[in-house]
Amino acid sequence: MEVAATVAEMRALRRAMAGDVGLVPTMGYLHEGHLSLVRTARRRDDHVVVSIFVNPTQFGPGEDFERYPRDPERDLALLRRERVDAVLLPSVEELYPEGDSTFVEVAGITEVLEGVHRPGHFRGVTTVVAKLFHIVQPRRAYFGRKDAQQLLVIRKLVRDLHFDVEVVAMPTVREPDGLAMSSRNAYLSPREREAALVLSRALRGAGELFAAGERDGERLRASMRDVIAQEPLAQVDYVSVADGETLRELDRLEGPALASLAVRIGAVRLIDNVTLE
Ligand code: AMP
């Protein structure tokens, strides 16, 4: 496994790769969710490239950029075991050259849900993903449904800017008790870890109501708010039942819908979602 710290090194490695290249972009502190993406890329593509980069432009002021968990040595050991071909592990200065002033912005679907609570977040995501696509030139790129809105935003980016990249969506990997895996789970105290189960519990409740025939968007949202209200450590950022494509809030569910939420457990902000169809 090769490790590239610079764009030039990554480009040289890429030029030596024949066949399809699969890219898995990450912020590191890898868990089984990330590794499920890597394993699928390993099966489908001739070469697998993983990027590890805590991208400062997708964090707002006062968010957790500085304290975001990092352990590159452990990450590299995990990726070596998955027989990854190359890891791009650049510095901030390498990806954002001094004096840079170019950003990539997707309008519309970035203005709801996460976009309301994290202004500028998706501009940071789409800018860094566009850079990674240019540098690595993958045939496919793998993203988790855990970040459902991000997935829609990336699909739009690829379509609008004609990137020749197939976006592959992968299911959310969960802990045995239902908590969606996330690097940010490392912040949780044991008591908060228990409280964090309200996210998956609320979504499961909505899923059960939907399966029993409930099609009223507001009643589904209210059911999730009720579950979260029972947990004193939890505070809702948003609870949503929206169209699975446009992310517009639904009064009545007719096609596939996305139930999603963002909840603060103490100082830790967690997101999760399920598709209702
Ligand atoms: P991150 O390192 O959090 O930026 O995540 C990198 C990629 O892994 C993104 O495409 C995420 O959606 C995906 N991912 C994160 N957590 C999970 C999970 N629990 N299951 C599946 N994919 C995930």
Coordinates of N, CA and C in Angstrom, one line a residue, residues 15-244:
R15 N -1.4 7.4 -12.3 CA -0.9 7.1 -13.6 C -0.5 5.7 -13.8
A16 N 0.0 5.1 -12.8 CA 0.5 3.7 -12.9 C -0.6 2.7 -12.7
M17 N -1.9 3.1 -12.4 CA -3.0 2.2 -12.2 C -3.8 2.0 -13.5
A18 N -3.8 0.7 -14.0 CA -4.6 0.4 -15.2 C -6.0 -0.1 -14.7
G19 N -7.0 0.1 -15.5 CA -8.4 -0.4 -15.2 C -9.1 0.6 -14.3
D20 N -10.2 0.1 -13.6 CA -11.0 0.9 -12.8 C -10.4 1.3 -11.5
V21 N -10.6 2.5 -11.1 CA -10.1 3.0 -9.8 C -11.4 3.3 -9.0
G22 N -11.5 2.8 -7.8 CA -12.5 3.1 -6.8 C -12.0 4.0 -5.8
L23 N -12.7 5.1 -5.5 CA -12.3 6.1 -4.4 C -13.2 6.0 -3.3
V24 N -12.7 6.0 -2.1 CA -13.5 6.1 -0.8 C -13.0 7.3 -0.1
P25 N -13.7 8.4 -0.1 CA -13.3 9.6 0.6 C -13.7 9.5 2.1
T26 N -12.8 9.8 3.0 CA -13.1 9.7 4.4 C -12.4 10.9 5.2
M27 N -12.8 11.1 6.4 CA -12.1 12.0 7.3 C -11.3 11.2 8.3
G28 N -11.2 9.9 8.1 CA -10.3 9.1 9.0 C -11.0 8.6 10.2
Y29 N -10.2 8.1 11.2 CA -10.7 7.5 12.4 C -11.7 6.4 12.0
L30 N -11.2 5.5 11.3 CA -12.0 4.6 10.5 C -12.8 3.6 11.4
H31 N -14.0 3.2 11.0 CA -14.8 2.2 11.6 C -15.3 1.3 10.6
E32 N -16.2 0.3 11.0 CA -16.7 -0.7 10.1 C -17.6 -0.1 9.0
G33 N -18.2 1.1 9.2 CA -18.9 1.8 8.1 C -18.0 2.1 7.0
H34 N -16.9 2.8 7.3 CA -15.9 3.1 6.3 C -15.4 1.8 5.6
L35 N -15.1 0.8 6.4 CA -14.5 -0.4 5.8 C -15.5 -1.1 4.9
S36 N -16.8 -1.0 5.2 CA -17.7 -1.6 4.3 C -17.6 -1.0 2.9
L37 N -17.4 0.3 2.8 CA -17.2 1.0 1.5 C -15.9 0.5 0.8
V38 N -14.9 0.4 1.6 CA -13.6 -0.1 1.1 C -13.7 -1.5 0.5
R39 N -14.4 -2.4 1.3 CA -14.5 -3.8 0.8 C -15.3 -3.9 -0.4
T40 N -16.4 -3.1 -0.6 CA -17.1 -3.1 -1.8 C -16.3 -2.6 -3.0
A41 N -15.5 -1.5 -2.7 CA -14.6 -1.0 -3.8 C -13.6 -2.1 -4.2
R42 N -13.1 -2.8 -3.2 CA -12.1 -3.8 -3.4 C -12.7 -4.9 -4.3
R43 N -14.0 -5.2 -4.1 CA -14.6 -6.3 -5.0 C -14.9 -5.8 -6.4
R44 N -15.2 -4.5 -6.5 CA -15.7 -4.0 -7.8 C -14.6 -3.4 -8.7
D45 N -13.6 -2.8 -8.1 CA -12.7 -2.0 -8.8 C -11.3 -2.7 -8.9
D46 N -10.5 -2.3 -9.9 CA -9.2 -3.0 -10.0 C -8.2 -2.4 -9.0
H47 N -8.4 -1.1 -8.7 CA -7.6 -0.4 -7.7 C -8.4 0.4 -6.8
V48 N -8.0 0.4 -5.5 CA -8.8 1.1 -4.5 C -7.9 2.2 -3.9
V49 N -8.5 3.4 -3.9 CA -7.8 4.6 -3.3 C -8.7 5.1 -2.2
V50 N -8.1 5.3 -1.0 CA -8.9 5.9 0.1 C -8.2 7.2 0.5
S51 N -9.0 8.2 0.6 CA -8.5 9.5 1.1 C -8.8 9.7 2.6
I52 N -7.9 10.2 3.3 CA -8.1 10.5 4.7 C -7.8 12.0 4.9
F53 N -8.8 12.8 5.1 CA -8.5 14.3 5.2 C -9.7 14.9 6.0
V54 N -9.3 15.4 7.1 CA -10.3 16.2 7.9 C -10.4 17.6 7.3
N55 N -11.5 17.8 6.6 CA -11.6 18.9 5.7 C -12.1 20.2 6.4
P56 N -11.2 21.1 6.6 CA -11.6 22.3 7.5 C -12.7 23.1 6.9
T57 N -12.9 23.1 5.6 CA -13.9 24.0 5.0 C -15.3 23.5 5.2
Q58 N -15.5 22.2 5.6 CA -16.8 21.7 5.9 C -17.2 21.9 7.4
F59 N -16.3 22.4 8.2 CA -16.7 22.7 9.6 C -16.9 24.2 9.7
G60 N -18.0 24.5 10.5 CA -18.3 25.9 10.8 C -17.4 26.4 12.0
P61 N -17.4 27.7 12.2 CA -16.7 28.3 13.3 C -17.4 27.7 14.6
G62 N -16.7 27.3 15.6 CA -17.3 26.7 16.8 C -17.6 25.3 16.6
E63 N -17.4 24.7 15.5 CA -17.6 23.2 15.4 C -16.3 22.5 15.8
D64 N -16.3 21.2 15.5 CA -15.3 20.3 16.2 C -14.1 20.0 15.3
F65 N -13.7 21.0 14.4 CA -12.6 20.7 13.5 C -11.3 20.3 14.3
E66 N -10.9 21.1 15.2 CA -9.7 20.9 16.0 C -9.7 19.6 16.7
R67 N -10.8 19.3 17.4 CA -10.9 18.1 18.2 C -11.4 16.9 17.5
Y68 N -11.7 17.0 16.2 CA -12.2 15.8 15.5 C -11.2 14.7 15.7
P69 N -11.6 13.4 16.0 CA -10.7 12.4 16.4 C -9.8 12.0 15.2
R70 N -8.5 11.8 15.4 CA -7.5 11.5 14.4 C -6.6 10.4 14.9
D71 N -6.4 9.4 14.0 CA -5.4 8.3 14.3 C -4.9 7.7 13.0
P72 N -4.1 8.5 12.3 CA -3.7 8.0 10.9 C -2.9 6.7 11.0
E73 N -2.1 6.4 12.0 CA -1.4 5.2 12.0 C -2.3 4.0 12.1
R74 N -3.3 4.1 13.0 CA -4.3 3.0 13.1 C -5.1 2.8 11.8
D75 N -5.5 4.0 11.2 CA -6.2 3.9 9.9 C -5.4 3.2 8.8
L76 N -4.1 3.6 8.7 CA -3.3 3.0 7.7 C -3.2 1.5 7.9
A77 N -3.1 1.0 9.2 CA -3.0 -0.4 9.4 C -4.2 -1.1 9.0
L78 N -5.4 -0.5 9.3 CA -6.7 -1.1 8.9 C -6.8 -1.2 7.4
L79 N -6.3 -0.2 6.7 CA -6.5 -0.1 5.2 C -5.5 -1.1 4.6
R80 N -4.3 -1.3 5.2 CA -3.4 -2.2 4.7 C -4.0 -3.6 4.7
R81 N -4.7 -3.9 5.8 CA -5.3 -5.2 5.9 C -6.4 -5.4 4.9
E82 N -7.0 -4.3 4.4 CA -8.1 -4.5 3.3 C -7.5 -4.5 1.9
R83 N -6.2 -4.5 1.9 CA -5.4 -4.5 0.6 C -5.8 -3.3 -0.3
V84 N -5.9 -2.2 0.3 CA -6.0 -0.9 -0.4 C -4.7 -0.6 -1.2
D85 N -4.9 -0.1 -2.4 CA -3.7 0.2 -3.2 C -3.0 1.5 -2.7
A86 N -3.8 2.5 -2.5 CA -3.1 3.8 -2.2 C -4.0 4.6 -1.3
V87 N -3.3 5.4 -0.4 CA -4.0 6.3 0.5 C -3.5 7.7 0.3
L88 N -4.5 8.6 0.1 CA -4.1 10.0 0.0 C -4.3 10.6 1.3
L89 N -3.2 11.1 1.9 CA -3.3 11.6 3.3 C -2.6 13.0 3.3
P90 N -3.3 14.0 2.7 CA -2.6 15.3 2.5 C -2.7 16.2 3.7
S91 N -1.9 17.3 3.7 CA -2.1 18.3 4.7 C -3.1 19.3 4.2
V92 N -3.6 20.2 5.1 CA -4.6 21.2 4.7 C -3.9 22.1 3.6
E93 N -2.7 22.5 3.8 CA -2.0 23.4 2.9 C -1.8 22.7 1.5
E94 N -1.7 21.4 1.4 CA -1.6 20.7 0.2 C -2.9 20.8 -0.6
L95 N -4.0 20.6 0.0 CA -5.3 20.6 -0.7 C -5.8 22.0 -0.9
Y96 N -5.5 22.9 0.0 CA -5.9 24.3 -0.2 C -4.7 25.2 -0.3
P97 N -4.2 25.3 -1.5 CA -2.9 26.1 -1.7 C -3.1 27.5 -1.2
E98 N -2.1 28.1 -0.7 CA -2.1 29.4 -0.2 C -2.7 30.4 -1.2
G99 N -3.7 31.2 -0.7 CA -4.3 32.2 -1.5 C -5.4 31.7 -2.4
D100 N -5.8 30.4 -2.2 CA -6.9 29.8 -3.1 C -8.2 30.5 -2.8
S101 N -9.1 30.6 -3.8 CA -10.3 31.3 -3.6 C -11.4 30.7 -4.5
T102 N -11.3 29.4 -4.8 CA -12.2 28.7 -5.7 C -13.1 27.7 -4.8
F103 N -14.4 27.8 -5.0 CA -15.2 26.9 -4.2 C -16.2 26.3 -5.2
V104 N -16.8 25.2 -4.9 CA -17.8 24.5 -5.7 C -19.1 24.5 -4.8
E105 N -20.2 24.9 -5.3 CA -21.4 25.0 -4.5 C -22.6 24.5 -5.3
V106 N -23.3 23.6 -4.6 CA -24.5 23.0 -5.2 C -25.7 23.8 -4.5
A107 N -26.6 24.4 -5.3 CA -27.7 25.1 -4.7 C -28.9 24.2 -4.5
G108 N -29.9 24.7 -3.8 CA -31.2 24.0 -3.6 C -31.1 23.0 -2.5
I109 N -30.8 21.7 -2.8 CA -30.9 20.7 -1.7 C -29.9 20.9 -0.6
T110 N -29.0 21.8 -0.8 CA -28.0 22.1 0.3 C -28.6 23.1 1.3
E111 N -29.8 23.6 1.0 CA -30.4 24.7 1.8 C -31.3 24.3 2.9
V112 N -31.5 23.0 3.0 CA -32.4 22.4 4.0 C -31.6 21.5 5.0
L113 N -32.3 21.0 6.0 CA -31.8 20.0 6.9 C -30.4 20.4 7.4
E114 N -29.3 19.6 7.1 CA -28.0 19.9 7.6 C -27.5 21.3 7.1
G115 N -28.0 21.8 5.9 CA -27.6 23.1 5.4 C -28.1 24.2 6.3
V116 N -29.2 24.0 6.9 CA -29.8 25.1 7.8 C -28.9 25.2 9.1
H117 N -28.5 24.0 9.6 CA -27.9 24.0 10.9 C -26.4 24.1 10.8
R118 N -25.8 23.9 9.6 CA -24.4 23.9 9.3 C -24.1 24.8 8.1
P119 N -24.3 26.1 8.1 CA -24.2 26.9 6.9 C -22.7 26.8 6.4
G120 N -22.6 26.6 5.1 CA -21.3 26.4 4.5 C -20.8 25.0 4.5
H121 N -21.4 24.1 5.2 CA -20.9 22.8 5.3 C -20.8 22.1 4.0
F122 N -21.9 22.1 3.2 CA -21.9 21.4 1.9 C -21.0 22.1 0.9
R123 N -20.8 23.4 1.0 CA -19.9 24.0 0.1 C -18.5 23.4 0.3
G124 N -18.1 23.2 1.6 CA -16.9 22.6 1.9 C -16.8 21.2 1.4
V125 N -17.9 20.4 1.6 CA -17.9 19.0 1.1 C -17.7 19.0 -0.4
T126 N -18.5 19.7 -1.1 CA -18.5 19.6 -2.6 C -17.1 20.2 -3.1
T127 N -16.6 21.2 -2.5 CA -15.3 21.7 -2.9 C -14.2 20.6 -2.8
V128 N -14.2 19.9 -1.6 CA -13.1 18.9 -1.4 C -13.4 17.7 -2.3
V129 N -14.6 17.3 -2.5 CA -14.9 16.1 -3.3 C -14.5 16.4 -4.7
A130 N -14.8 17.6 -5.2 CA -14.4 18.0 -6.6 C -12.8 17.9 -6.7
K131 N -12.1 18.4 -5.7 CA -10.7 18.3 -5.7 C -10.2 16.9 -5.8
L132 N -10.8 16.0 -4.9 CA -10.4 14.6 -4.8 C -10.7 13.9 -6.2
F133 N -11.9 14.2 -6.8 CA -12.2 13.6 -8.1 C -11.1 14.0 -9.1
H134 N -10.7 15.3 -9.1 CA -9.7 15.7 -10.1 C -8.4 15.0 -9.9
I135 N -8.0 14.9 -8.6 CA -6.7 14.4 -8.3 C -6.6 12.9 -8.6
V136 N -7.7 12.1 -8.1 CA -7.7 10.7 -8.2 C -8.3 10.1 -9.5
Q137 N -9.2 10.9 -10.1 CA -9.8 10.4 -11.3 C -10.4 9.0 -11.2
P138 N -11.3 8.8 -10.3 CA -11.9 7.5 -10.1 C -12.9 7.2 -11.1
R139 N -13.1 5.9 -11.3 CA -14.3 5.4 -12.1 C -15.5 5.4 -11.2
R140 N -15.3 5.0 -10.0 CA -16.4 5.0 -9.0 C -16.0 5.7 -7.7
A141 N -17.0 6.2 -7.0 CA -16.7 6.8 -5.7 C -17.8 6.3 -4.8
Y142 N -17.4 5.9 -3.6 CA -18.3 5.2 -2.6 C -18.7 6.1 -1.5
F143 N -20.0 6.3 -1.2 CA -20.4 7.1 -0.1 C -21.5 6.4 0.7
G144 N -21.6 6.7 2.0 CA -22.5 6.0 2.9 C -23.9 6.7 2.9
R145 N -24.9 5.9 3.1 CA -26.3 6.5 3.2 C -26.4 7.1 4.6
K146 N -25.5 6.8 5.5 CA -25.5 7.5 6.8 C -25.6 9.0 6.7
D147 N -24.9 9.5 5.6 CA -25.0 10.9 5.3 C -25.9 11.1 4.1
A148 N -27.2 10.9 4.2 CA -28.1 10.8 3.1 C -28.1 12.1 2.3
Q149 N -28.2 13.2 3.0 CA -28.2 14.5 2.2 C -26.9 14.7 1.4
Q150 N -25.8 14.4 2.1 CA -24.5 14.5 1.4 C -24.5 13.7 0.1
L151 N -25.1 12.5 0.2 CA -25.1 11.6 -1.0 C -25.9 12.3 -2.1
L152 N -27.0 12.9 -1.8 CA -27.8 13.5 -2.8 C -27.1 14.7 -3.4
V153 N -26.4 15.5 -2.5 CA -25.6 16.6 -3.0 C -24.5 16.2 -3.9
I154 N -23.8 15.1 -3.6 CA -22.7 14.6 -4.4 C -23.2 14.1 -5.8
R155 N -24.4 13.5 -5.7 CA -25.0 13.0 -7.0 C -25.3 14.2 -7.9
K156 N -25.7 15.3 -7.3 CA -26.1 16.5 -8.1 C -24.8 17.1 -8.6
L157 N -23.8 17.2 -7.8 CA -22.5 17.7 -8.2 C -21.9 17.0 -9.4
V158 N -22.0 15.6 -9.3 CA -21.5 14.8 -10.4 C -22.2 15.0 -11.7
R159 N -23.6 15.1 -11.6 CA -24.4 15.3 -12.7 C -24.2 16.7 -13.3
D160 N -24.2 17.7 -12.5 CA -24.2 19.1 -13.0 C -22.8 19.4 -13.6
L161 N -21.7 18.9 -13.0 CA -20.4 19.2 -13.5 C -19.8 18.1 -14.4
H162 N -20.7 17.2 -14.8 CA -20.3 16.1 -15.7 C -19.0 15.4 -15.3
F163 N -18.9 15.1 -14.0 CA -17.8 14.2 -13.6 C -18.1 12.8 -14.1
D164 N -17.1 12.2 -14.7 CA -17.2 10.8 -15.2 C -17.0 9.8 -14.1
V165 N -17.9 9.9 -13.1 CA -17.7 9.1 -11.9 C -19.0 8.5 -11.5
E166 N -19.1 7.2 -11.3 CA -20.3 6.5 -10.8 C -20.3 6.6 -9.3
V167 N -21.4 7.2 -8.7 CA -21.5 7.4 -7.3 C -22.2 6.1 -6.8
V168 N -21.6 5.4 -5.9 CA -22.1 4.2 -5.3 C -22.5 4.4 -3.9
A169 N -23.8 4.2 -3.6 CA -24.4 4.4 -2.2 C -24.4 3.1 -1.4
M170 N -23.9 3.2 -0.2 CA -23.7 2.0 0.6 C -24.6 2.1 1.9
P171 N -25.2 1.0 2.3 CA -26.1 1.1 3.5 C -25.3 1.5 4.8
T172 N -26.1 2.0 5.7 CA -25.5 2.4 7.0 C -25.2 1.2 7.9
V173 N -23.9 1.2 8.3 CA -23.5 0.1 9.2 C -23.8 0.6 10.7
R174 N -24.4 -0.3 11.5 CA -24.8 0.0 12.8 C -24.1 -0.8 13.9
E175 N -24.0 -0.3 15.1 CA -23.6 -1.1 16.2 C -24.7 -2.2 16.5
P176 N -24.4 -3.3 17.2 CA -25.5 -4.3 17.4 C -26.7 -3.7 18.1
D177 N -26.6 -2.6 18.9 CA -27.8 -2.0 19.5 C -28.5 -1.0 18.6
G178 N -28.0 -0.8 17.4 CA -28.8 0.1 16.5 C -28.1 1.5 16.2
L179 N -27.1 1.9 17.1 CA -26.5 3.2 16.9 C -25.7 3.1 15.6
A180 N -25.9 4.1 14.7 CA -25.2 4.2 13.5 C -23.7 4.5 13.8
M181 N -22.8 3.7 13.2 CA -21.4 4.0 13.4 C -21.0 5.4 12.9
S182 N -20.1 6.0 13.7 CA -19.7 7.4 13.4 C -18.4 7.6 14.1
S183 N -17.5 8.3 13.5 CA -16.2 8.7 14.2 C -16.6 9.5 15.4
R184 N -17.6 10.3 15.4 CA -18.0 11.2 16.5 C -18.5 10.4 17.7
N185 N -18.9 9.1 17.5 CA -19.4 8.3 18.7 C -18.3 8.3 19.7
A186 N -17.0 8.4 19.3 CA -15.9 8.4 20.3 C -16.0 9.5 21.3
Y187 N -16.7 10.6 21.0 CA -16.9 11.6 22.0 C -17.8 11.3 23.1
L188 N -18.6 10.3 23.0 CA -19.7 10.0 23.9 C -19.2 9.4 25.2
S189 N -19.7 9.9 26.3 CA -19.5 9.3 27.6 C -20.4 8.0 27.7
P190 N -20.1 7.1 28.6 CA -21.0 5.9 28.7 C -22.5 6.3 28.8
R191 N -22.8 7.3 29.6 CA -24.2 7.7 29.8 C -24.7 8.3 28.5
E192 N -23.9 9.1 27.8 CA -24.3 9.7 26.5 C -24.5 8.6 25.4
R193 N -23.6 7.6 25.5 CA -23.6 6.5 24.5 C -25.0 5.8 24.6
E194 N -25.5 5.6 25.8 CA -26.8 5.0 26.0 C -27.9 6.0 25.5
A195 N -27.8 7.3 25.8 CA -28.8 8.3 25.4 C -28.8 8.3 23.8
A196 N -27.7 8.1 23.2 CA -27.6 8.2 21.7 C -28.5 7.2 21.0
L197 N -28.9 6.2 21.7 CA -29.8 5.2 21.1 C -31.2 5.8 20.7
V198 N -31.5 7.0 21.2 CA -32.8 7.6 20.8 C -32.9 7.9 19.3
L199 N -31.7 8.1 18.7 CA -31.8 8.4 17.2 C -32.4 7.2 16.5
S200 N -31.7 6.1 16.7 CA -32.2 4.9 15.9 C -33.5 4.4 16.4
R201 N -33.8 4.6 17.7 CA -35.1 4.2 18.3 C -36.2 5.0 17.6
A202 N -36.0 6.3 17.5 CA -37.0 7.2 16.9 C -37.2 6.8 15.5
L203 N -36.2 6.5 14.7 CA -36.3 6.2 13.3 C -37.0 4.8 13.2
R204 N -36.6 3.9 14.1 CA -37.3 2.6 14.0 C -38.8 2.7 14.3
G205 N -39.1 3.6 15.2 CA -40.5 3.8 15.5 C -41.3 4.4 14.3
A206 N -40.7 5.3 13.6 CA -41.3 5.9 12.4 C -41.4 4.8 11.4
G207 N -40.4 4.0 11.2 CA -40.4 2.9 10.3 C -41.6 1.9 10.5
E208 N -41.8 1.7 11.8 CA -42.9 0.7 12.2 C -44.3 1.4 11.9
L209 N -44.4 2.7 12.2 CA -45.7 3.3 11.9 C -45.9 3.3 10.4
F210 N -44.9 3.6 9.7 CA -45.0 3.6 8.2 C -45.4 2.2 7.7
A211 N -44.8 1.2 8.3 CA -45.1 -0.2 7.8 C -46.5 -0.5 8.2
A212 N -47.1 0.1 9.3 CA -48.4 -0.2 9.7 C -49.4 0.7 8.9
G213 N -48.9 1.5 7.9 CA -49.8 2.2 7.0 C -49.8 3.7 7.2
E214 N -49.1 4.3 8.2 CA -49.2 5.7 8.5 C -48.5 6.4 7.3
R215 N -49.2 7.4 6.7 CA -48.6 8.1 5.6 C -48.7 9.7 5.8
D216 N -49.0 10.1 7.0 CA -49.1 11.5 7.4 C -47.7 11.9 7.8
G217 N -47.1 12.9 7.1 CA -45.7 13.3 7.4 C -45.6 13.9 8.8
E218 N -46.6 14.7 9.2 CA -46.5 15.4 10.5 C -46.6 14.4 11.6
R219 N -47.5 13.4 11.4 CA -47.6 12.4 12.5 C -46.3 11.6 12.7
L220 N -45.7 11.3 11.6 CA -44.4 10.5 11.6 C -43.3 11.4 12.3
R221 N -43.3 12.7 11.9 CA -42.3 13.6 12.6 C -42.6 13.7 14.1
A222 N -43.9 13.8 14.4 CA -44.2 14.0 15.9 C -43.9 12.7 16.7
S223 N -44.0 11.6 16.0 CA -43.7 10.3 16.7 C -42.2 10.3 17.1
M224 N -41.4 10.8 16.1 CA -39.9 10.8 16.4 C -39.6 11.8 17.5
R225 N -40.2 13.0 17.4 CA -40.0 14.0 18.5 C -40.4 13.5 19.8
D226 N -41.5 12.7 19.9 CA -41.9 12.2 21.2 C -40.8 11.2 21.8
V227 N -40.3 10.4 20.9 CA -39.3 9.5 21.4 C -38.1 10.2 22.0
I228 N -37.6 11.2 21.2 CA -36.4 12.0 21.6 C -36.7 12.8 22.9
A229 N -37.9 13.3 23.1 CA -38.3 14.1 24.2 C -38.2 13.3 25.5
Q230 N -38.2 11.9 25.4 CA -38.1 11.1 26.6 C -36.7 11.0 27.1
E231 N -35.7 11.4 26.3 CA -34.3 11.3 26.7 C -33.8 12.7 27.2
P232 N -33.6 12.9 28.5 CA -33.2 14.2 29.0 C -31.9 14.8 28.4
L233 N -31.0 13.9 28.0 CA -29.7 14.4 27.5 C -29.8 14.8 26.0
A234 N -30.9 14.5 25.4 CA -31.1 14.7 23.9 C -31.8 16.0 23.6
Q235 N -31.2 16.8 22.6 CA -31.9 18.0 22.1 C -32.0 17.9 20.6
V236 N -33.2 18.1 20.1 CA -33.4 18.0 18.6 C -32.8 19.2 17.9
D237 N -32.1 19.0 16.8 CA -31.7 20.1 15.8 C -32.8 20.1 14.8
Y238 N -33.1 18.9 14.2 CA -34.3 18.8 13.3 C -34.7 17.4 13.3
V239 N -36.0 17.2 12.9 CA -36.6 15.9 12.7 C -37.4 16.1 11.3
S240 N -37.1 15.2 10.4 CA -37.7 15.5 9.1 C -38.2 14.2 8.4
V241 N -39.3 14.4 7.7 CA -39.8 13.3 6.8 C -40.0 14.0 5.5
A242 N -39.1 13.8 4.6 CA -39.0 14.6 3.3 C -39.0 13.7 2.1
D243 N -39.3 14.3 1.0 CA -39.2 13.6 -0.3 C -37.7 13.1 -0.5
G244 N -37.6 11.8 -0.9 CA -36.3 11.2 -0.9 C -35.4 11.7 -2.0

